[in-house]
Structure formats: structure tokens, C-alpha cells
Coordinates of C-alpha atoms and ligand atoms in Angstrom, one line a residue:
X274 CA -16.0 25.5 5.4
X275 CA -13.9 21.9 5.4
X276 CA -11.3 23.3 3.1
X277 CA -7.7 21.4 4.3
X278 CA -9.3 18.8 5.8
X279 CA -8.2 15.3 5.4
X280 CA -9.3 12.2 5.5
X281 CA -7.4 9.2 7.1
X282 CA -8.2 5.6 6.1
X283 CA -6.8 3.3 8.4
X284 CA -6.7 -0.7 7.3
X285 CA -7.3 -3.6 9.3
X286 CA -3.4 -4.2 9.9
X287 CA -3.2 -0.4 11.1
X288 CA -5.9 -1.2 13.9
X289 CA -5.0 -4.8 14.8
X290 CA -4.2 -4.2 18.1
X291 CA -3.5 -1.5 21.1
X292 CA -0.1 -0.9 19.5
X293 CA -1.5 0.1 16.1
X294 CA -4.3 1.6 17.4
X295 CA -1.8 3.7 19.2
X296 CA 0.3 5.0 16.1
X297 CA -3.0 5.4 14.4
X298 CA -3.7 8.3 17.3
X299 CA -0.1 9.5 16.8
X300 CA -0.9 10.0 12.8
X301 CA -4.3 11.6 13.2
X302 CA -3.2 14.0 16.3
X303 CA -0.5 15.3 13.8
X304 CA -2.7 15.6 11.1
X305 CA -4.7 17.7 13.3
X306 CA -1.7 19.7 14.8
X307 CA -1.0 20.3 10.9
X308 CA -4.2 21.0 9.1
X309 CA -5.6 22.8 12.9
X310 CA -8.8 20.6 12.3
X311 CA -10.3 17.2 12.1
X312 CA -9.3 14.6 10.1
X313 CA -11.6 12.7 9.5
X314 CA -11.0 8.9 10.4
X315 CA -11.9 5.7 8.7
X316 CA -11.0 2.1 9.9
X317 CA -11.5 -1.1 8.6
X318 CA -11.9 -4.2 11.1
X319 CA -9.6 -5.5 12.9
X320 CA -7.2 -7.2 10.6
X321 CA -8.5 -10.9 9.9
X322 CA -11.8 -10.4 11.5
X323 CA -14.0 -9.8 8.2
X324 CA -12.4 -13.4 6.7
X325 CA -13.6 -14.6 10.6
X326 CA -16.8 -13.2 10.3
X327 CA -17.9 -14.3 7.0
X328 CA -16.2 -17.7 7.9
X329 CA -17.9 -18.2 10.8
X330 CA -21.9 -17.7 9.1
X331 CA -20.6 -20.7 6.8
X332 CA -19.9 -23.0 9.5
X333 CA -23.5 -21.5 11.4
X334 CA -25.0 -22.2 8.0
X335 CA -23.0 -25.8 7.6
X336 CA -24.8 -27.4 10.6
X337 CA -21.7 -26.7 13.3
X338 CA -23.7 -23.6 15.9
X339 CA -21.1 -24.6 18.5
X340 CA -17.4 -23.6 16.3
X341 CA -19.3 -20.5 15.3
X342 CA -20.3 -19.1 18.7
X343 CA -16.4 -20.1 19.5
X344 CA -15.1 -17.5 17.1
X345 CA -17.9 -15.0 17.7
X346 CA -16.8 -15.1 21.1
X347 CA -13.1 -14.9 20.7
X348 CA -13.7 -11.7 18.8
X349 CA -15.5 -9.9 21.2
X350 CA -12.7 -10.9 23.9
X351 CA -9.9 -9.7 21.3
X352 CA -12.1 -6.5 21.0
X353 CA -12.9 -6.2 24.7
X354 CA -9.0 -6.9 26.1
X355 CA -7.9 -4.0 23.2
X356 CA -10.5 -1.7 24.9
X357 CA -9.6 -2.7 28.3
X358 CA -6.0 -1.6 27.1
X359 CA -6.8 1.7 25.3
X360 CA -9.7 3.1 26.8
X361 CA -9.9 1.8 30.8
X362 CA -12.1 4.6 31.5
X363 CA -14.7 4.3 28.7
X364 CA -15.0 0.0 29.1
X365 CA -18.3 -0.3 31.4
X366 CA -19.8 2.5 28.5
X367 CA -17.9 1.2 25.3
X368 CA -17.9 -2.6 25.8
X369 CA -22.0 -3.1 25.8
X370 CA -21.9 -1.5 22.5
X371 CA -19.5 -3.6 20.9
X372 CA -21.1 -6.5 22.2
X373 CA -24.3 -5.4 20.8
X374 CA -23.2 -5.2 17.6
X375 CA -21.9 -8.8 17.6
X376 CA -24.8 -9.5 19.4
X377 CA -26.8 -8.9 15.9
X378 CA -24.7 -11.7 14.7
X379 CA -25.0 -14.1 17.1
X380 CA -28.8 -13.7 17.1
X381 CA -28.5 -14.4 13.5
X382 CA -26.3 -17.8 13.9
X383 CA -29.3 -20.4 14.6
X384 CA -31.1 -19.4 11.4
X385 CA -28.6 -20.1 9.2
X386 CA -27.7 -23.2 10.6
X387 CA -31.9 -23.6 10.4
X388 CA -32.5 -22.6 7.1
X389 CA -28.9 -24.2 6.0
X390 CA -28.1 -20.9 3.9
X391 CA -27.0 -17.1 4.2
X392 CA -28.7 -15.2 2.1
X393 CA -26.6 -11.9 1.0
X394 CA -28.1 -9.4 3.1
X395 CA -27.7 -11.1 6.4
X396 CA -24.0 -11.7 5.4
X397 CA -24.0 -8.2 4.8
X398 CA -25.3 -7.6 8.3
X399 CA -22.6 -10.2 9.4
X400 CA -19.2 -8.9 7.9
X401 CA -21.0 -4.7 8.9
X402 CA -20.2 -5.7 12.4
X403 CA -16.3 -5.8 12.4
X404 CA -16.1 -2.1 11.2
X405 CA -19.0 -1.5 13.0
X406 CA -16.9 -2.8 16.6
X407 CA -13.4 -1.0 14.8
X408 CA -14.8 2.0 14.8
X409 CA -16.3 2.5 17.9
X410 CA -13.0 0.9 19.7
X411 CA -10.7 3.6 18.0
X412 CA -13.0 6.5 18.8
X413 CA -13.1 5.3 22.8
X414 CA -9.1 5.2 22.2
X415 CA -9.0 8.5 20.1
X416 CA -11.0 10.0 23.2
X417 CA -9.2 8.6 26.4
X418 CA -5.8 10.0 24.5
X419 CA -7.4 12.7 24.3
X420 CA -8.7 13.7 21.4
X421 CA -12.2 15.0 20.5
X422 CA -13.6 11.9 18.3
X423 CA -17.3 11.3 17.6
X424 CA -17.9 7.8 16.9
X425 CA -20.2 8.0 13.1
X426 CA -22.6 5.4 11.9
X427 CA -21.5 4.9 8.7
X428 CA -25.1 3.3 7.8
X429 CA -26.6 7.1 8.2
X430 CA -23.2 8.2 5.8
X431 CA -22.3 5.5 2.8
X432 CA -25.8 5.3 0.8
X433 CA -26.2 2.6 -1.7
X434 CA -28.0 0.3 -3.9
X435 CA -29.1 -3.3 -2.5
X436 CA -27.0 -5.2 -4.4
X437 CA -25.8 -7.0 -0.9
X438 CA -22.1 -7.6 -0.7
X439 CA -21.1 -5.4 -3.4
X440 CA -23.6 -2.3 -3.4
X441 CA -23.0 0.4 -5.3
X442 CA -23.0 4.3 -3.3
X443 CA -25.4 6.6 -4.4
X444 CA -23.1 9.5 -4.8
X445 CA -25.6 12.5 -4.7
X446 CA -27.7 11.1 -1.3
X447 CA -24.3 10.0 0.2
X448 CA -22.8 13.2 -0.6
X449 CA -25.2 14.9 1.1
X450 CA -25.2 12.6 4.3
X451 CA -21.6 13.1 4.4
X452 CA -22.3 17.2 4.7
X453 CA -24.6 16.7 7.5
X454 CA -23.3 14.4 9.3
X455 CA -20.1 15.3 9.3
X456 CA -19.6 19.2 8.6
X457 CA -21.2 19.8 12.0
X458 CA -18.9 17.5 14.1
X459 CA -16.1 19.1 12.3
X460 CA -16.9 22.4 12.6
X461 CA -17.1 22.0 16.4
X462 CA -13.4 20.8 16.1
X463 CA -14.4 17.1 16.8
X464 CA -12.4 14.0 14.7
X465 CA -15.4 11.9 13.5
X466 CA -14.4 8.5 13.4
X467 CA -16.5 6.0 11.2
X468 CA -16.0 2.2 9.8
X469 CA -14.9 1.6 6.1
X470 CA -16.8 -1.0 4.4
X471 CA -20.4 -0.6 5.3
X472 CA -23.2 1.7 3.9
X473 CA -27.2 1.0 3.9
X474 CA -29.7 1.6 1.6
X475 CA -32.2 4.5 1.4
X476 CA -34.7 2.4 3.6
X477 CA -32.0 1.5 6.3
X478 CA -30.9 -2.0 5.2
X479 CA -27.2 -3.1 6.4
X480 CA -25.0 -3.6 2.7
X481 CA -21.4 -3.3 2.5
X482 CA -19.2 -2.3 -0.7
X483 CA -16.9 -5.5 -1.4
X484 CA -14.0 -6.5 -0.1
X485 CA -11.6 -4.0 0.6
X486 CA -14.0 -1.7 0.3
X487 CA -13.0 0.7 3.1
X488 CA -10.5 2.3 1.1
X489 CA -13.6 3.3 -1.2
X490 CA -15.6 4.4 2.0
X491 CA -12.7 6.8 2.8
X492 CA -12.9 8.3 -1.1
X493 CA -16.5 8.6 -0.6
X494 CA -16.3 10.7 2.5
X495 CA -13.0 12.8 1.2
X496 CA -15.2 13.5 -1.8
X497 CA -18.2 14.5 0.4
X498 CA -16.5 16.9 2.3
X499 CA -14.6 18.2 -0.4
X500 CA -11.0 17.3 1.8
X501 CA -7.5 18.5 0.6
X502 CA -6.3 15.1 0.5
X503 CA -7.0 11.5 1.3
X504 CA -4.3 9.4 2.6
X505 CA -4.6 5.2 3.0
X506 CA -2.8 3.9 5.5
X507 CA -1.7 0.3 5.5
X508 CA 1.1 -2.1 6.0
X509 CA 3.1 -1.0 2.8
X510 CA 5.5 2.0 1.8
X511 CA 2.8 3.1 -0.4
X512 CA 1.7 1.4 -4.1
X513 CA 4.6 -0.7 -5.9
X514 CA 5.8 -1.2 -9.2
X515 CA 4.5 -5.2 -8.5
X516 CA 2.6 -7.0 -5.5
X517 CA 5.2 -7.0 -3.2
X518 CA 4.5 -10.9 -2.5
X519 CA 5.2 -11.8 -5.8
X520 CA 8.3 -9.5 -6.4
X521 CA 10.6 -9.1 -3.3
X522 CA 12.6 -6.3 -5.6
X523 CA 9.1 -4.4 -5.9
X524 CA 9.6 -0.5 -5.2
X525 CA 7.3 1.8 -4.3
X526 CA 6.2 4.6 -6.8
X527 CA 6.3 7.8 -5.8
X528 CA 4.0 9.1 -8.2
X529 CA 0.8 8.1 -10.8
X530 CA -2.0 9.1 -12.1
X531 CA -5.4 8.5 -10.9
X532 CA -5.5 6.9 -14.6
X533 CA -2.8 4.7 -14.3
X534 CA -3.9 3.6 -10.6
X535 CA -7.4 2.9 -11.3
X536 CA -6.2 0.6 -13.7
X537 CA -3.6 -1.3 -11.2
X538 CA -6.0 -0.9 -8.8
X539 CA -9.2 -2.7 -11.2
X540 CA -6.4 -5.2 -12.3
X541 CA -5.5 -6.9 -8.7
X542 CA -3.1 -4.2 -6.6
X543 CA -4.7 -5.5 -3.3
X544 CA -3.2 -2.2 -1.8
X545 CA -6.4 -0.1 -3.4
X546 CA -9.5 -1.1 -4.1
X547 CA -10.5 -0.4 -7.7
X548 CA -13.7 2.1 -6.6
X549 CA -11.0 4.3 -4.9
X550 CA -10.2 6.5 -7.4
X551 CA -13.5 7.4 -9.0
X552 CA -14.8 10.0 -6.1
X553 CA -11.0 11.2 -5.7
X554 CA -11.5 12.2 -9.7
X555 CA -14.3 14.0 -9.2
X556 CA -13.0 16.5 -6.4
X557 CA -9.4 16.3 -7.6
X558 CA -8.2 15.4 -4.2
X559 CA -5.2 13.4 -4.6
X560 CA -4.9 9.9 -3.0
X561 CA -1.8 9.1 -1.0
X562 CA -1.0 5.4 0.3
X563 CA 1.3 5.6 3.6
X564 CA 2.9 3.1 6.1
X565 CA 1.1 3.4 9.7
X566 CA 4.6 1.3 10.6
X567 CA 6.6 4.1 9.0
X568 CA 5.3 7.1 8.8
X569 CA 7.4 9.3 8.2
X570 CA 7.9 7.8 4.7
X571 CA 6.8 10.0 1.3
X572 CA 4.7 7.2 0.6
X573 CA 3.2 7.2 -3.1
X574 CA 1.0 10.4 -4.5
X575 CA -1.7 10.3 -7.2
X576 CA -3.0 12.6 -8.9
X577 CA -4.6 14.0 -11.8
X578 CA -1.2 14.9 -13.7
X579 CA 2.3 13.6 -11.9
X580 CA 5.3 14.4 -13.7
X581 CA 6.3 12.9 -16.7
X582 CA 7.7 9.5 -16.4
X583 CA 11.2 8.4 -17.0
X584 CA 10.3 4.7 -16.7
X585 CA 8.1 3.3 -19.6
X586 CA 6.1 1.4 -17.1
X587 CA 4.5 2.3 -14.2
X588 CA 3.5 -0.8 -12.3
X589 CA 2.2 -4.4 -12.9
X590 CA -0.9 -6.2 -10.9
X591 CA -1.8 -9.3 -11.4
X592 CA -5.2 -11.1 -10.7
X593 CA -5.7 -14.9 -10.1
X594 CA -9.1 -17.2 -10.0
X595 CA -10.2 -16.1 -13.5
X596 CA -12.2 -17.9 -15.7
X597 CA -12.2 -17.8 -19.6
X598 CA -15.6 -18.0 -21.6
X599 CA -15.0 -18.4 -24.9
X600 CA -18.3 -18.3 -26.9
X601 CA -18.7 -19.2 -31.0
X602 CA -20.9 -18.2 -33.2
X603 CA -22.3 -20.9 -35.5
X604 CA -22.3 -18.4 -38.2
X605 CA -19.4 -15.1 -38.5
X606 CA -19.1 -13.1 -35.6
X607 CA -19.8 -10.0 -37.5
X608 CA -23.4 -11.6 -38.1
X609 CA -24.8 -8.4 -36.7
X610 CA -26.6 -8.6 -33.5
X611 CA -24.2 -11.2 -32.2
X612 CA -22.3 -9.2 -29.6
X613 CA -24.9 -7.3 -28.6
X614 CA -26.6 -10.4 -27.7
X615 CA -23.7 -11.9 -25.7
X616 CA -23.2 -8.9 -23.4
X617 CA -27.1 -8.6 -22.7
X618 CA -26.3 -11.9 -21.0
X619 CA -23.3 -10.3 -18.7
X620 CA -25.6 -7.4 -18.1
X621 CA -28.5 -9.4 -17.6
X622 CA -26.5 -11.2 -14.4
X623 CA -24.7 -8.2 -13.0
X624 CA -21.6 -9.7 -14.5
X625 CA -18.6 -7.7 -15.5
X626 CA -16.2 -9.0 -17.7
X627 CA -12.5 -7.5 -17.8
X628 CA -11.1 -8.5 -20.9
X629 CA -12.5 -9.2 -24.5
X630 CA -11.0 -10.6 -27.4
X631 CA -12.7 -11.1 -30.9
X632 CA -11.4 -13.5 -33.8
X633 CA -14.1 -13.9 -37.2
X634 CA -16.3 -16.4 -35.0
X635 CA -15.6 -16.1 -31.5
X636 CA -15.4 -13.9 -28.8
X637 CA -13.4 -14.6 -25.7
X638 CA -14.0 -12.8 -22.0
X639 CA -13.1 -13.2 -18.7
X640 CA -15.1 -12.4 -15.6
X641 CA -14.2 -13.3 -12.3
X642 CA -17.4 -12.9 -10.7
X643 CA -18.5 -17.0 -11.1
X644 CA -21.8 -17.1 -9.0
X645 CA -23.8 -17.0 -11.9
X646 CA -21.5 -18.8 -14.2
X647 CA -24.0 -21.8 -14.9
X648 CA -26.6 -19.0 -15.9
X649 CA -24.5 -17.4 -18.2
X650 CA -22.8 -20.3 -19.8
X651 CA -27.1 -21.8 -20.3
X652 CA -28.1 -18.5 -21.7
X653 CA -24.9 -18.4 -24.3
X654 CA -25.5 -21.4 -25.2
X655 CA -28.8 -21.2 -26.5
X656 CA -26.9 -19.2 -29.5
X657 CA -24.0 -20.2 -29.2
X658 CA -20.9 -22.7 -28.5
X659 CA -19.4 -22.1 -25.5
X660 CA -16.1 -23.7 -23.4
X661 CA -15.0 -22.4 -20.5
X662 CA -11.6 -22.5 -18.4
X663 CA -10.9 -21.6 -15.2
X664 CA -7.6 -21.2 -12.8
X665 CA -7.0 -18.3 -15.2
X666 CA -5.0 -15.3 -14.2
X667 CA -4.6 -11.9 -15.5
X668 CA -0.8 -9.7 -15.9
X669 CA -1.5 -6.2 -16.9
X670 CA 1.1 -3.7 -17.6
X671 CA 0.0 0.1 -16.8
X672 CA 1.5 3.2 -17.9
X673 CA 0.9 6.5 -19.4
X674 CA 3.4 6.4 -21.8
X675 CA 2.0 3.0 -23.3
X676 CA -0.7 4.8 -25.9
X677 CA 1.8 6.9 -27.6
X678 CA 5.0 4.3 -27.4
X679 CA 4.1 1.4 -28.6
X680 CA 6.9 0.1 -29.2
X681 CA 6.6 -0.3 -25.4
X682 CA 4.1 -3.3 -25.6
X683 CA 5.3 -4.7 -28.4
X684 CA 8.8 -5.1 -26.1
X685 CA 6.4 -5.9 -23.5
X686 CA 4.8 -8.9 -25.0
X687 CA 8.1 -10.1 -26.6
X688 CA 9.6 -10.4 -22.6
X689 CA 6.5 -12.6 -22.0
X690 CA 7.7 -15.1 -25.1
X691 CA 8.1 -18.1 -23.6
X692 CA 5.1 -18.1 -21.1
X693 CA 1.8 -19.5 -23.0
X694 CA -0.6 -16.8 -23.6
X695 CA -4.4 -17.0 -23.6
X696 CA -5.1 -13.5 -24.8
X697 CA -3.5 -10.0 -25.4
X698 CA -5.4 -7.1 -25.2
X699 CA -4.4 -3.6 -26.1
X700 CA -6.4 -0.7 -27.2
X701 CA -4.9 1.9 -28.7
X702 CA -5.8 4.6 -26.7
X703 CA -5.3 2.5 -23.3
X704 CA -2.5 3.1 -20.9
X705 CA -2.6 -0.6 -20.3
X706 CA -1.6 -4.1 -22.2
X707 CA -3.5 -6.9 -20.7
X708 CA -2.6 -10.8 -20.9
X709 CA -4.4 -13.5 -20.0
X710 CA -2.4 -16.9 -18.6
X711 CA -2.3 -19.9 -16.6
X712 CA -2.7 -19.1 -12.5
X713 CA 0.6 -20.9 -12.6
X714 CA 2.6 -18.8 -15.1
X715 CA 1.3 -15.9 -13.2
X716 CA 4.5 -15.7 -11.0
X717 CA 7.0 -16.1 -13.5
X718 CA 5.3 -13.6 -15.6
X719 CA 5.2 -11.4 -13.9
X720 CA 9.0 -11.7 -12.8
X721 CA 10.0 -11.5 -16.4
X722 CA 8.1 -8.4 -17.1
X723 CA 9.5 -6.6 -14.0
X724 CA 13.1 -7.6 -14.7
X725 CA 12.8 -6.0 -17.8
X726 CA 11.1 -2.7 -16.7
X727 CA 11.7 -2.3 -13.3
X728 CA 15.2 -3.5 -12.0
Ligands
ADP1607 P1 -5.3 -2.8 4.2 O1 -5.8 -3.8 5.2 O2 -4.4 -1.7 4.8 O3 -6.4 -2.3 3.4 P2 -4.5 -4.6 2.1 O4 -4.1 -5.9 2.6 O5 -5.9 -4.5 1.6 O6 -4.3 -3.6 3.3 O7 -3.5 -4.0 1.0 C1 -2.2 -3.9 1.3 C2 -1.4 -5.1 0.7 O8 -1.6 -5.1 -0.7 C3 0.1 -5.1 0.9 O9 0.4 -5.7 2.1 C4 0.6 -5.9 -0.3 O10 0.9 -7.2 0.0 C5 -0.6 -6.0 -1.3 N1 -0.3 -5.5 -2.6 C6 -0.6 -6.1 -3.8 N2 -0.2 -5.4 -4.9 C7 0.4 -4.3 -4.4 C8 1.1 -3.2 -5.0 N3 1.2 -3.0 -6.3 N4 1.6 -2.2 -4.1 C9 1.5 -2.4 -2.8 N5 0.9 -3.4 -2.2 C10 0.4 -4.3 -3.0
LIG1608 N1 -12.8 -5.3 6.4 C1 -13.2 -5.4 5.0 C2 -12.4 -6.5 4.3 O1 -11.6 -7.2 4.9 C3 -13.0 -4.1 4.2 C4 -11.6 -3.5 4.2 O2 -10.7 -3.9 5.0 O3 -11.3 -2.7 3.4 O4 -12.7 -6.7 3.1
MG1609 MG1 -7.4 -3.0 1.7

């Protein structure tokens, strides 16, 4: 039985170095005192060493072997000098395997700078390896302090689809590997300790779940093992009414929905990835965001059904490096047919678009997802006129209160007056109102909208 256990994701600025590794041990080992077993622990990379990773394949692929063994090999030194720290006893056992899994990448280097490309499942192998070295540093810690871990693959745990660098889970096989994996080590009263981020397919192959994505890999596990509660712990007081480097009087919100933070989450509040939510809604566990540098705070709570709230808002997010495809129909819009045949082309690419507005002849969408942009805009335009403009960003407004007030949008959109908008989108049954600007309006927006709301 894993009733009131929980899981613990930690992110990379909660592992970044012996001292954080060290407060991490502090918040599991009172988890455990509290809940009398496990939790269950999930790490990212070391903070800034997916961005080095992925960087460093670029330059491999670019022609320059030498700058990308360089930074290959300050990593394992930064990992190696934080295990020396931490885990003294466990180095001459430990060390060898985190070299071996950098070791993958390094094998890997020549090729791309042979075949002058990386294709996506070698930089899937690639970024793996930072969680992969994470996870296995914090469980030598975890164990020299003194507490039971058991380091996890999470490639036998998170399986997925092969769409490399941004694979979907396969919820009923990686529930299932979650149960055996992890029930066991729990029941014996160990603290499995696994990397965020990275899953594989059904035949074995190395994919990972998108950027951020170990804030999803902790979701999929609480959901798995059917925990009480799964906490995120990062470098924040928990999720805020704005990015909090955008809007120094930002506050932290003490309590949403799992609604209301998908949609912050899906519409640019870094501090969750969007995926989060989705295996959290399934189980009902509630999600909690906490400060490994403050502990002791409440943090932020969401949940199926918070208590009602007094503000008409709940939060902003904001999303830059959009692009706007606006695509007209030679004849009316309504010409049946027409729609169906422009999203065919979105689905046809993998492509999601986030928002959609319709006039009588045209249809306007953004997607951030570009890679396929020259694709798409060639396939519209076989039916079609199409523009498109990018350095587009996104402001979107989110609140339960918003489908049955609305004079709240309208008031929302009338703050927003002297800003040039692209688009507006509301539905009428959605908790959020969407607009669609210039990246360099973003700001300003968005300080507008929280003066009005928040302060
Ligand atoms: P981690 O490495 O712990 O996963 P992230 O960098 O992914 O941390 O997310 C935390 C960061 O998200 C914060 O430092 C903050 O700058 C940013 N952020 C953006 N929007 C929000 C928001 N609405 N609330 C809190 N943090 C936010
Ligand atoms: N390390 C990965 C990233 O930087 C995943 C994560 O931290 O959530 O995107
Ligand atoms: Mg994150």
C-alpha cells in the first residue's frame, strides 16, 4: 500500500551544488520523519547543465570537437568535485558511473561534427545524461547522510512515444512501471531517487519530455503510485500572480485550481510545466510549488476545488517567440471544408497552435513550435493566402471567476487600451482571456494588467 506517500521534485537550482543538495536531504528526511516512508525523489540536472549539454552537440555538430569536449569535461569535474563533497565514501563507486553516462555523450561528439547534424534522438541521448548524472549524485549524497535511497533508471519508469525531444508518456505502460519499480523499493522503506526529464520508448530508445519536463516526470510518478501529494521544489515562494521577472510586485498565490494552473502553466508560467497537471487530475493529488531556499514557507496549493476567490484574477503568464499565421480564404471562410483543411495541415506536422481567431475570410493562429514552419506555410498556401509574423508574444489572464463575470474581461481588455493588439480570444466557457501582441509590448502589458488586478 503507498497511501501518504509523496513525491518530491527537486529542480535544477535545488541541486546546483553540495549546499542545495544538502537542504534537498534536509526536505526529504522530514518528509520521511512525517509521512514514516519514502518519498519518492525526482531531480532535474544540475541547474544550467541541460542548456550546456544541448549547447555543446551544436558546436560538436558546427565543426568545433575541441570547445565541446571542454564543456563535456567541465561538467563531469563540477559533478565529480560535488560528489567528492557529499559522498567521500561512495566516489571510487559513484564517479565511474557518472562518467559513463557522459561518456555516451562524448562517444557521440565526432559524429555530429562528421555528419554536421544532430538528429533528435541522439540529442535526446545528449540532454538524458544531466538527469541521468543528477540523479545518481543525490542518491550517493542521500545515502552517505544516511538515508536509504535507491538510485532509479528512469528509462525502465517514464514510457513514451518516439517523438524525440518532446515524447509523449504512455500513461497505462508507465503506470505500471512506476508500480513495479517503485512499490517494492518503497515498501522495504528505501527513498528511490530518479531524474526528471527522461523516459524511453517501449523498445528502449533514450527520449526526453521537453524542456522543463521534470516537473511532469514527478506528476507521472505521483500518479503511478497513487501519492498523497506532489510537491515542486524550486527557487520560488511557490506560483505568482505574474513571472516574477517581469513583475517585481508579483505575489505568490496561495491557492488555484488545477484548471486555472494548467492554463498559466500552457500559457508561459516557467515555474510548471504545462503537462504537470494532467496525471495530478487524474488521481486528485494536489500539486504544491515550494522554495528549497525557504522551506518553511506555505508555498502555493492546487487543487481540484480551492476556495472561492476574492480577487477576480488569479494570475497572468506571458509567452514570447510567437509567430502569427494568418491564412485567407480566396473565397468565405465559411466555404465548408475550409477549416477542416487548415488544421489537417497543423496536425499533419505535429504542430499545435494556441490561439485561433476567425473573421468572414480569414483565420488567424499562433504556434510556437516553428521547425516546420516552411512546411506549413507551402501546404496553406496551396489553398490559401498566407502572411506570417513573428517576435509575437502572448498575455493571458486566468481565473475561475472569468466565465461567469464577464464584466471581468471586458475591464480586462479596456486596461490593455493603449497597447496594440493582434488578437483577443475568449470563449465563453473559458477561465481565460487571451491577447496576442508585440514581444515588446509584452512587458508593459503585462504591468498594466497586474496594476489593475493585483496591487
Ligand atoms: P526549476 O529549475 O526549479 O524547475 P524553473 O526555472 O523551471 O525552475 O521555474 C522557476 C522559475 O519560473 C522562477 O524562478 C521564475 O522566474 C519563473 N516564473 C515564471 N512565471 C512564474 C510564475 N507565475 N510564478 C512563479 N515563477 C514563475
Ligand atoms: N533539465 C531539463 C531542462 O532544463 C528538465 C527540467 O529541468 O525540468 O529543461
Ligand atoms: Mg522547471
Amino acid at each position: 500500500m503507498a497511501g501518504h506517500v509523496v513525491v518530491q521534485k527537486f529542480g535544477g537550482t535545488s541541486v546546483a551544488d553540495p549546499e542545495a543538495i544538502r537542504r534537498l536531504i534536509a526536505i526529504a528526511s522530514r518528509a520521511r520523519a512525517t509521512h514514516g516512508r519514502g518519498p519518492v525523489v525526482v531531480v532535474s540536472a544540475m541547474s544550467g547543465v541541460t542548456d550546456v549539454l544541448l549547447l555543446l552537440a551544436q558546436t560538436a555538430a558546427d565543426g568545433d570537437l575541441a570547445t565541446a569536449r571542454a564543456r563535456l569535461t567541465e561538467l563531469r569535474e563540477r559533478h565529480r568535485r560535488a560528489l567528492a563533497e557529499l559522498a567521500p565514501d561512495a566516489l571510487s563507486t559513484i564517479a565511474p558511473l557518472i562518467d559513463s553516462e557522459l561518456d555516451r555523450v562524448e562517444t557521440l561528439l565526432p559524429w555530429f561534427a562528421d555528419t554536421r547534424t544532430v538528429s533528435l534522438a541522439a540529442l535526446d541521448e545528449v540532454g538524458a545524461a544531466g538527469e541521468l548524472a543528477s540523479s545518481r549524485l543525490v542518491a550517493a549524497a542521500m545515502k552517505t547522510a544516511g538515508v536509504p535511497s535507491v538510485w532509479i533508471d528512469a528509462r525502465h519508469v517514464i514510457v513514451t512515444d518516439d517523438n524525440h525531444t518532446r515524447a509523449v508518456p504512455r500513461t497505462m505502460e508507465t503506470n505500471a512501471a512506476v508500480r513495479e519499480r517503485l512499490t517494492g523499493v518503497l515498501d522495504e522503506g528505501g527513498v528511490p531517487v530518479m531524474g526528471g526529464f527522461v523516459g524511453a520508448t517501449a523498445e528502449g530508445v533514450t527520449t526526453t519530455l521537453g524542456r522543463g519536463g521534470s516537473d511532469y516526470s514527478g506528476a507521472l510518478v505521483g500518479a503511478g503510485i497513487d501519492a498523497s501529494e506532489i510537491q515542486i521544489w524550486t527557487d520560488v515562494d511557490g506560483l505568482m500572480t505574474a513571472d516574477p521577472r517581469l513583475v517585481a510586485n508579483a505575489r505568490v498565490v496561495p491557492h488555484l485550481s488545477f484548471a486555472e494552473a494548467a492554463e498559466l502553466a500552457y500559457f508561459g508560467a516557467k515555474v510548471l510545466h504545462p503537462a504537470t497537471i494532467l496525471p495530478a487530475i487524474e488521481r486528485d493529488i494536489p500539486v504544491l510549488i515550494l522554495n528549497s531556499r525557504n522551506a518553511d514557507a506555505p508555498g502555493t496549493r492546487i487543487t481540484a476545488s480551492p476556495p472561492p476567490n476574492r480577487r477576480p484574477l488569479t494570475g497572468l503568464a506571458g509567452k514570447r517567440g510567437l509567430t502569427v499565421i494568418d491564412i485567407t480564404s480566396g473565397r468565405m471562410l465559411m466555404a465548408y471544408g475550409f477549416l477542416r483543411r487548415v488544421f489537417e495541415v497543423f496536425e499533419r506536422y505535429r504542430t499545435a497552435v494556441d490561439v485561433v481567431t476567425t473573421s468572414e475570410v480569414s483565420v488567424s493562429v499562433t504556434v510556437d513550435d516553428t521547425r516546420d514552419l516552411d512546411a506549413i506555410v507551402a501546404a496553406l498556401s496551396e489553398f490559401a493566402t498566407v502572411s506570417v509574423d513573428s517576435g509575437m508574444a502572448l498575455l493571458c489572464a486566468v481565473g475561475d471567476r472569468l466565465p461567469g463575470e464577464p464584466a471581468i474581461a471586458a475591464r480586462a481588455v479596456s486596461v490593455l487600451e493603449e497597447v496594440p493588439l493582434e488578437m483577443i480570444s475568449q470563449a465563453a466557457s473559458r477561465r481565460n482571456i487571451t491577447v496576442v501582441l508585440r514581444e515588446v509590448d509584452l512587458a508593459k502589458a503585462m504591468h498594466r494588467l497586474h496594476e489593475e488586478f493585483f496591487e
